[in-house]
Amino acid sequence: MRPVTARMLSGMAVVFAALTTFAIGDSAPSASGDPSQFRVDAAVNGENVSPFDVGSRMLARVAAATTPAVVHIQSERRTRRGTIEETGSGVIMRSPKADGEFIVTNRHVILGAELADIQVHLHDGRVITPVGKEEDAATDIAVLRLKTPGLTFAEWADSDNVDIGHMVMAMGSPFGLSQSVTLGIISAKGRRALELGESREVINQDFLQTDAAINPGNSGGPLVDLHGRVVGINTAIASQGGGNEGIGFSIPSNLVRIIVEQLLEYGEVQRGYLGVRLDDSFDAAAAARLKLDRARGARVVQVYPNTPAEKAGIQVDDVILNFDGYDIEDEEHLIHRVSLTGINKSVRVIVHRNGRQVTLQVVLTQRPAANRRSDAPRPMPQPFPGGARIESSGLTLHRLDAPLAAQLGVSGQRDGLLVMQVPDRAGDDSLQLYDVILEAARKPVRTVGDWDAVLEQQESVQGPLLLKVRRVVNDQPVTRLVLWTPPAAE
């Protein structure tokens, strides 16, 4: 184990030697491999300090310069089940399209809250209320407009120039502990199709992945580079226990800037629309059938009439390989690129068709409102591990996945909510443990968010709620209709 430890420490010495160069302006040490160069102390303010000391001081200066632009946010929204409190973070920014400073944060931090119910806690102890807000569900980005003088603001970095391995700092209020800073690296880029929570509205997923500690409460706070510039907005974590496990996700700054600029100028985001349905299970076998060397690009399974795709000549079984100069990795990547492309723009599209490549020109239109939700590919973060959530309704529900379906004996089932706890009042003709709820009030429920939405819509309805469930009876899966009465309606 000793050789491994030694190599790790040498690696840290290299990192802090580089930080020393940045901090005191000396030329970079040679890559000779001579370990003595890391034992030579550097003179700073007349003191002899090690590269570790200089690196630490540089990190402290970055944190001190950026922290005044980071805010703690508390919001409240009222529902029939009571008041729901949310806490999160944000960062103060500026733009030529805004009169004064504004705050960038996550939409889910202030979702459903009135302006008067949003409190912004500044670094200097002041508590202010925003005077306006704009939100974009498809990226989980929100802008809070301010009319407060004397604010410190941060600057954007170019997230395209951030590479895997670059050091970053996550800033915000994890668990309500404001002015917190953690250090890590960019561990991956272009993360998409993440099963991270409940919302089905998010269609723009292109996350930076970092091992800088991100916890509940960091949502909306900045991920900054070693110049103190914002490279991303912290949004989600991958966690089995609800806390940091070394995998966090941030929306890259270049995407955030596009969204923020449009929200400031138009009050909404104008998104391009192509007009196709894509294969979400495109695999190597399907690629081979279409004479493609491997599973890449996005396969078209339906072309909607009177859309840009139909007018451009896109056909079923075309595999879109390149869109507007971007090589397409999968269907999620294409959805992301199309939605960020300006309307009325003529775009070159390269498709694979019958064993050869065909180039087409597509003029995108505005995404219809009816399609803004239906095209959403994946959910966003939630504070409960694994999709489980206990509601005041007395139920504990868990989003169904393939391993759970196999254990339940309904291996062919992919959608629905598994019932893990029911009130004692439930009987044989009502909801039971191990039931999988497929529909509520004839509306599909695939996430806890879907379930909450149905309950909200049924507030004024008296009596029990009609549920369609999948249940195993005598080792055979059957579908039944049951009646369930929410406690508030009893």
mmCIF file of C-alpha atoms in Angstrom, residues 60-294:
data_model
loop_
_atom_site.group_PDB
_atom_site.id
_atom_site.type_symbol
_atom_site.label_atom_id
_atom_site.label_comp_id
_atom_site.label_asym_id
_atom_site.label_seq_id
_atom_site.Cartn_x
_atom_site.Cartn_y
_atom_site.Cartn_z
ATOM 1 C CA ALA A 60 -8.976 30.892 0.026
ATOM 2 C CA ARG A 61 -8.659 34.053 -2.097
ATOM 3 C CA VAL A 62 -10.926 32.581 -4.776
ATOM 4 C CA ALA A 63 -13.525 31.639 -2.153
ATOM 5 C CA ALA A 64 -13.322 35.042 -0.473
ATOM 6 C CA ALA A 65 -13.765 36.877 -3.774
ATOM 7 C CA THR A 66 -16.747 34.790 -4.924
ATOM 8 C CA THR A 67 -18.653 34.157 -1.692
ATOM 9 C CA PRO A 68 -20.266 37.653 -1.532
ATOM 10 C CA ALA A 69 -22.081 36.847 -4.803
ATOM 11 C CA VAL A 70 -23.565 33.600 -3.419
ATOM 12 C CA VAL A 71 -26.941 33.760 -1.663
ATOM 13 C CA HIS A 72 -29.094 31.503 0.488
ATOM 14 C CA ILE A 73 -32.746 31.228 -0.598
ATOM 15 C CA GLN A 74 -35.788 30.212 1.450
ATOM 16 C CA SER A 75 -39.224 29.922 -0.135
ATOM 17 C CA GLU A 76 -42.691 28.704 0.804
ATOM 18 C CA ARG A 77 -45.585 27.440 -1.257
ATOM 19 C CA ARG A 78 -49.004 26.539 0.012
ATOM 20 C CA THR A 79 -50.907 23.380 -0.919
ATOM 21 C CA ARG A 80 -53.991 21.636 0.419
ATOM 22 C CA ARG A 81 -51.634 19.445 2.466
ATOM 23 C CA GLY A 82 -50.053 22.460 4.153
ATOM 24 C CA THR A 83 -47.097 24.759 3.600
ATOM 25 C CA ILE A 84 -44.030 23.352 1.888
ATOM 26 C CA GLU A 85 -40.712 25.008 2.624
ATOM 27 C CA GLU A 86 -37.787 24.898 0.212
ATOM 28 C CA THR A 87 -34.212 25.992 0.765
ATOM 29 C CA GLY A 88 -31.494 26.413 -1.798
ATOM 30 C CA SER A 89 -28.786 28.655 -3.125
ATOM 31 C CA GLY A 90 -28.235 31.136 -5.923
ATOM 32 C CA VAL A 91 -25.628 33.402 -7.442
ATOM 33 C CA ILE A 92 -25.857 37.119 -8.247
ATOM 34 C CA MET A 93 -25.091 37.935 -11.898
ATOM 35 C CA ARG A 94 -25.296 40.821 -14.377
ATOM 36 C CA SER A 95 -26.348 41.094 -18.018
ATOM 37 C CA PRO A 96 -26.803 43.898 -20.578
ATOM 38 C CA LYS A 97 -30.385 42.673 -20.912
ATOM 39 C CA ALA A 98 -31.219 43.389 -17.269
ATOM 40 C CA ASP A 99 -31.506 46.601 -15.281
ATOM 41 C CA GLY A 100 -29.137 45.896 -12.404
ATOM 42 C CA GLU A 101 -28.245 42.607 -10.790
ATOM 43 C CA PHE A 102 -30.333 39.439 -10.677
ATOM 44 C CA ILE A 103 -30.065 35.970 -9.134
ATOM 45 C CA VAL A 104 -29.720 32.724 -11.036
ATOM 46 C CA THR A 105 -30.988 29.640 -9.204
ATOM 47 C CA ASN A 106 -32.869 26.388 -9.786
ATOM 48 C CA ARG A 107 -36.568 26.563 -10.587
ATOM 49 C CA HIS A 108 -37.386 23.849 -8.064
ATOM 50 C CA VAL A 109 -36.006 26.053 -5.265
ATOM 51 C CA ILE A 110 -38.731 28.690 -5.756
ATOM 52 C CA LEU A 111 -41.386 26.618 -7.557
ATOM 53 C CA GLY A 112 -44.933 27.695 -6.730
ATOM 54 C CA ALA A 113 -43.829 30.441 -4.320
ATOM 55 C CA GLU A 114 -45.159 33.979 -4.472
ATOM 56 C CA LEU A 115 -42.545 36.759 -4.547
ATOM 57 C CA ALA A 116 -43.452 37.776 -1.007
ATOM 58 C CA ASP A 117 -42.723 34.220 0.153
ATOM 59 C CA ILE A 118 -39.176 34.171 -1.226
ATOM 60 C CA GLN A 119 -36.409 35.357 1.095
ATOM 61 C CA VAL A 120 -32.893 35.950 -0.213
ATOM 62 C CA HIS A 121 -30.184 35.999 2.462
ATOM 63 C CA LEU A 122 -27.149 38.004 1.347
ATOM 64 C CA HIS A 123 -23.566 37.505 2.432
ATOM 65 C CA ASP A 124 -23.614 40.737 4.471
ATOM 66 C CA GLY A 125 -26.621 39.629 6.525
ATOM 67 C CA ARG A 126 -29.322 41.524 4.659
ATOM 68 C CA VAL A 127 -32.528 39.681 3.775
ATOM 69 C CA ILE A 128 -34.229 40.884 0.594
ATOM 70 C CA THR A 129 -37.234 39.934 -1.525
ATOM 71 C CA PRO A 130 -37.096 39.702 -5.330
ATOM 72 C CA VAL A 131 -39.254 42.047 -7.381
ATOM 73 C CA GLY A 132 -39.811 39.622 -10.258
ATOM 74 C CA LYS A 133 -39.079 36.108 -11.436
ATOM 75 C CA GLU A 134 -38.899 34.101 -14.647
ATOM 76 C CA GLU A 135 -38.702 30.319 -14.834
ATOM 77 C CA ASP A 136 -37.832 27.671 -17.386
ATOM 78 C CA ALA A 137 -39.077 24.173 -16.601
ATOM 79 C CA ALA A 138 -37.084 22.535 -19.386
ATOM 80 C CA THR A 139 -33.745 23.375 -17.735
ATOM 81 C CA ASP A 140 -34.836 23.897 -14.114
ATOM 82 C CA ILE A 141 -33.431 27.439 -14.274
ATOM 83 C CA ALA A 142 -35.016 30.487 -12.649
ATOM 84 C CA VAL A 143 -34.109 34.182 -12.579
ATOM 85 C CA LEU A 144 -34.989 36.420 -9.628
ATOM 86 C CA ARG A 145 -34.975 40.134 -10.472
ATOM 87 C CA LEU A 146 -33.681 42.526 -7.800
ATOM 88 C CA LYS A 147 -33.850 46.225 -6.958
ATOM 89 C CA THR A 148 -31.134 46.302 -4.324
ATOM 90 C CA PRO A 149 -28.032 48.535 -4.531
ATOM 91 C CA GLY A 150 -24.497 47.616 -3.585
ATOM 92 C CA LEU A 151 -24.520 43.947 -4.603
ATOM 93 C CA THR A 152 -21.459 41.912 -5.506
ATOM 94 C CA PHE A 153 -21.876 39.845 -8.650
ATOM 95 C CA ALA A 154 -19.970 36.966 -10.258
ATOM 96 C CA GLU A 155 -18.877 36.440 -13.855
ATOM 97 C CA TRP A 156 -19.520 33.610 -16.282
ATOM 98 C CA ALA A 157 -16.847 31.206 -17.478
ATOM 99 C CA ASP A 158 -16.873 29.350 -20.807
ATOM 100 C CA SER A 159 -17.971 25.839 -19.835
ATOM 101 C CA ASP A 160 -16.850 24.480 -23.216
ATOM 102 C CA ASN A 161 -13.283 25.185 -22.112
ATOM 103 C CA VAL A 162 -13.667 23.195 -18.885
ATOM 104 C CA ASP A 163 -12.227 19.712 -19.274
ATOM 105 C CA ILE A 164 -12.375 16.534 -17.236
ATOM 106 C CA GLY A 165 -9.838 16.881 -14.449
ATOM 107 C CA HIS A 166 -10.119 20.667 -14.030
ATOM 108 C CA MET A 167 -10.463 21.726 -10.402
ATOM 109 C CA VAL A 168 -13.690 23.437 -9.339
ATOM 110 C CA MET A 169 -15.371 24.672 -6.171
ATOM 111 C CA ALA A 170 -19.039 24.171 -5.295
ATOM 112 C CA MET A 171 -20.573 27.017 -3.298
ATOM 113 C CA GLY A 172 -23.900 27.376 -1.552
ATOM 114 C CA SER A 173 -25.914 26.413 1.525
ATOM 115 C CA PRO A 174 -25.891 22.622 1.983
ATOM 116 C CA PHE A 175 -28.426 21.656 4.671
ATOM 117 C CA GLY A 176 -28.949 25.389 5.246
ATOM 118 C CA LEU A 177 -25.283 25.962 6.173
ATOM 119 C CA SER A 178 -24.679 29.137 4.178
ATOM 120 C CA GLN A 179 -21.302 30.274 2.813
ATOM 121 C CA SER A 180 -20.062 26.706 2.398
ATOM 122 C CA VAL A 181 -17.339 25.838 -0.107
ATOM 123 C CA THR A 182 -16.180 22.402 -1.305
ATOM 124 C CA LEU A 183 -13.378 21.453 -3.689
ATOM 125 C CA GLY A 184 -13.228 18.816 -6.422
ATOM 126 C CA ILE A 185 -12.736 18.237 -10.117
ATOM 127 C CA ILE A 186 -14.848 17.911 -13.222
ATOM 128 C CA SER A 187 -15.244 14.138 -13.402
ATOM 129 C CA ALA A 188 -17.381 13.912 -16.569
ATOM 130 C CA LYS A 189 -19.171 16.062 -19.134
ATOM 131 C CA GLY A 190 -22.315 15.714 -21.213
ATOM 132 C CA ARG A 191 -24.313 13.639 -18.721
ATOM 133 C CA ARG A 192 -27.839 13.125 -20.033
ATOM 134 C CA ALA A 193 -30.882 10.877 -19.495
ATOM 135 C CA LEU A 194 -30.408 10.962 -15.713
ATOM 136 C CA GLU A 195 -33.019 9.367 -13.466
ATOM 137 C CA LEU A 196 -32.686 11.940 -10.718
ATOM 138 C CA GLY A 197 -36.166 12.776 -9.500
ATOM 139 C CA GLU A 198 -39.762 13.559 -10.244
ATOM 140 C CA SER A 199 -40.171 16.274 -12.860
ATOM 141 C CA ARG A 200 -40.897 15.075 -16.387
ATOM 142 C CA GLU A 201 -40.541 18.559 -17.852
ATOM 143 C CA VAL A 202 -36.760 18.772 -18.172
ATOM 144 C CA ILE A 203 -35.708 18.295 -21.777
ATOM 145 C CA ASN A 204 -32.293 19.982 -21.619
ATOM 146 C CA GLN A 205 -29.813 17.689 -19.909
ATOM 147 C CA ASP A 206 -26.131 18.246 -20.590
ATOM 148 C CA PHE A 207 -24.690 18.166 -17.080
ATOM 149 C CA LEU A 208 -21.178 18.628 -15.834
ATOM 150 C CA GLN A 209 -20.363 15.909 -13.301
ATOM 151 C CA THR A 210 -18.201 16.775 -10.294
ATOM 152 C CA ASP A 211 -16.921 15.137 -7.143
ATOM 153 C CA ALA A 212 -16.993 18.455 -5.261
ATOM 154 C CA ALA A 213 -19.406 17.784 -2.400
ATOM 155 C CA ILE A 214 -22.957 18.829 -3.345
ATOM 156 C CA ASN A 215 -25.770 18.222 -0.871
ATOM 157 C CA PRO A 216 -29.429 19.208 -0.460
ATOM 158 C CA GLY A 217 -29.433 22.995 -0.164
ATOM 159 C CA ASN A 218 -26.668 23.439 -2.746
ATOM 160 C CA SER A 219 -29.296 23.527 -5.501
ATOM 161 C CA GLY A 220 -28.974 26.732 -7.515
ATOM 162 C CA GLY A 221 -25.539 27.601 -6.178
ATOM 163 C CA PRO A 222 -22.533 28.133 -8.458
ATOM 164 C CA LEU A 223 -19.782 25.754 -9.485
ATOM 165 C CA VAL A 224 -16.752 27.995 -10.006
ATOM 166 C CA ASP A 225 -13.322 27.597 -11.557
ATOM 167 C CA LEU A 226 -10.055 28.645 -9.919
ATOM 168 C CA HIS A 227 -10.538 32.174 -11.244
ATOM 169 C CA GLY A 228 -13.826 32.455 -9.327
ATOM 170 C CA ARG A 229 -15.910 32.419 -12.523
ATOM 171 C CA VAL A 230 -19.164 30.472 -12.723
ATOM 172 C CA VAL A 231 -18.827 27.317 -14.848
ATOM 173 C CA GLY A 232 -22.136 25.748 -13.792
ATOM 174 C CA ILE A 233 -25.238 25.850 -11.598
ATOM 175 C CA ASN A 234 -25.389 22.981 -9.105
ATOM 176 C CA THR A 235 -28.614 21.066 -9.576
ATOM 177 C CA ALA A 236 -28.590 17.398 -8.619
ATOM 178 C CA ILE A 237 -26.805 14.547 -6.891
ATOM 179 C CA ALA A 238 -26.687 10.815 -7.492
ATOM 180 C CA SER A 239 -27.200 9.318 -4.052
ATOM 181 C CA GLN A 240 -28.591 6.214 -2.379
ATOM 182 C CA GLY A 241 -28.863 7.890 1.001
ATOM 183 C CA GLY A 242 -29.893 11.424 0.082
ATOM 184 C CA GLY A 243 -26.495 13.019 0.737
ATOM 185 C CA ASN A 244 -23.222 13.526 -1.078
ATOM 186 C CA GLU A 245 -21.569 10.393 -2.415
ATOM 187 C CA GLY A 246 -19.097 12.063 -4.748
ATOM 188 C CA ILE A 247 -21.334 12.418 -7.806
ATOM 189 C CA GLY A 248 -22.969 15.782 -8.335
ATOM 190 C CA PHE A 249 -24.352 17.458 -11.436
ATOM 191 C CA SER A 250 -24.249 21.070 -12.585
ATOM 192 C CA ILE A 251 -25.887 22.763 -15.557
ATOM 193 C CA PRO A 252 -22.997 24.120 -17.683
ATOM 194 C CA SER A 253 -22.646 27.893 -17.771
ATOM 195 C CA ASN A 254 -22.988 28.173 -21.557
ATOM 196 C CA LEU A 255 -26.412 26.526 -21.393
ATOM 197 C CA VAL A 256 -27.453 28.600 -18.376
ATOM 198 C CA ARG A 257 -26.452 31.831 -20.141
ATOM 199 C CA ILE A 258 -28.615 31.024 -23.167
ATOM 200 C CA ILE A 259 -31.618 30.357 -20.944
ATOM 201 C CA VAL A 260 -31.038 33.384 -18.699
ATOM 202 C CA GLU A 261 -30.612 35.801 -21.618
ATOM 203 C CA GLN A 262 -33.886 34.652 -23.175
ATOM 204 C CA LEU A 263 -35.746 34.809 -19.878
ATOM 205 C CA LEU A 264 -34.507 38.344 -19.333
ATOM 206 C CA GLU A 265 -35.376 39.466 -22.862
ATOM 207 C CA TYR A 266 -38.590 37.563 -23.621
ATOM 208 C CA GLY A 267 -39.797 36.221 -20.277
ATOM 209 C CA GLU A 268 -39.649 32.707 -21.775
ATOM 210 C CA VAL A 269 -37.313 30.504 -23.798
ATOM 211 C CA GLN A 270 -37.946 30.143 -27.518
ATOM 212 C CA ARG A 271 -37.080 26.608 -28.550
ATOM 213 C CA GLY A 272 -36.688 25.004 -31.940
ATOM 214 C CA TYR A 273 -39.019 22.206 -33.030
ATOM 215 C CA LEU A 274 -38.236 19.399 -35.478
ATOM 216 C CA GLY A 275 -41.368 17.230 -35.398
ATOM 217 C CA VAL A 276 -40.213 13.630 -34.976
ATOM 218 C CA ARG A 277 -40.577 10.827 -32.456
ATOM 219 C CA LEU A 278 -37.322 9.069 -31.610
ATOM 220 C CA ASP A 279 -36.341 5.524 -30.640
ATOM 221 C CA ASP A 280 -35.404 5.544 -26.936
ATOM 222 C CA SER A 281 -34.073 1.966 -27.098
ATOM 223 C CA PHE A 282 -31.896 2.170 -30.217
ATOM 224 C CA ASP A 283 -29.292 -0.579 -29.823
ATOM 225 C CA ALA A 284 -26.595 -2.446 -31.744
ATOM 226 C CA ALA A 285 -29.075 -4.913 -33.253
ATOM 227 C CA ALA A 286 -31.239 -2.114 -34.649
ATOM 228 C CA ALA A 287 -28.129 -0.326 -35.917
ATOM 229 C CA ALA A 288 -26.976 -3.463 -37.749
ATOM 230 C CA ARG A 289 -30.420 -3.863 -39.341
ATOM 231 C CA LEU A 290 -30.114 -0.327 -40.680
ATOM 232 C CA LYS A 291 -26.567 -1.017 -41.973
ATOM 233 C CA LEU A 292 -24.966 1.286 -39.411
ATOM 234 C CA ASP A 293 -21.588 0.340 -37.933
ATOM 235 C CA ARG A 294 -22.712 0.857 -34.320
#
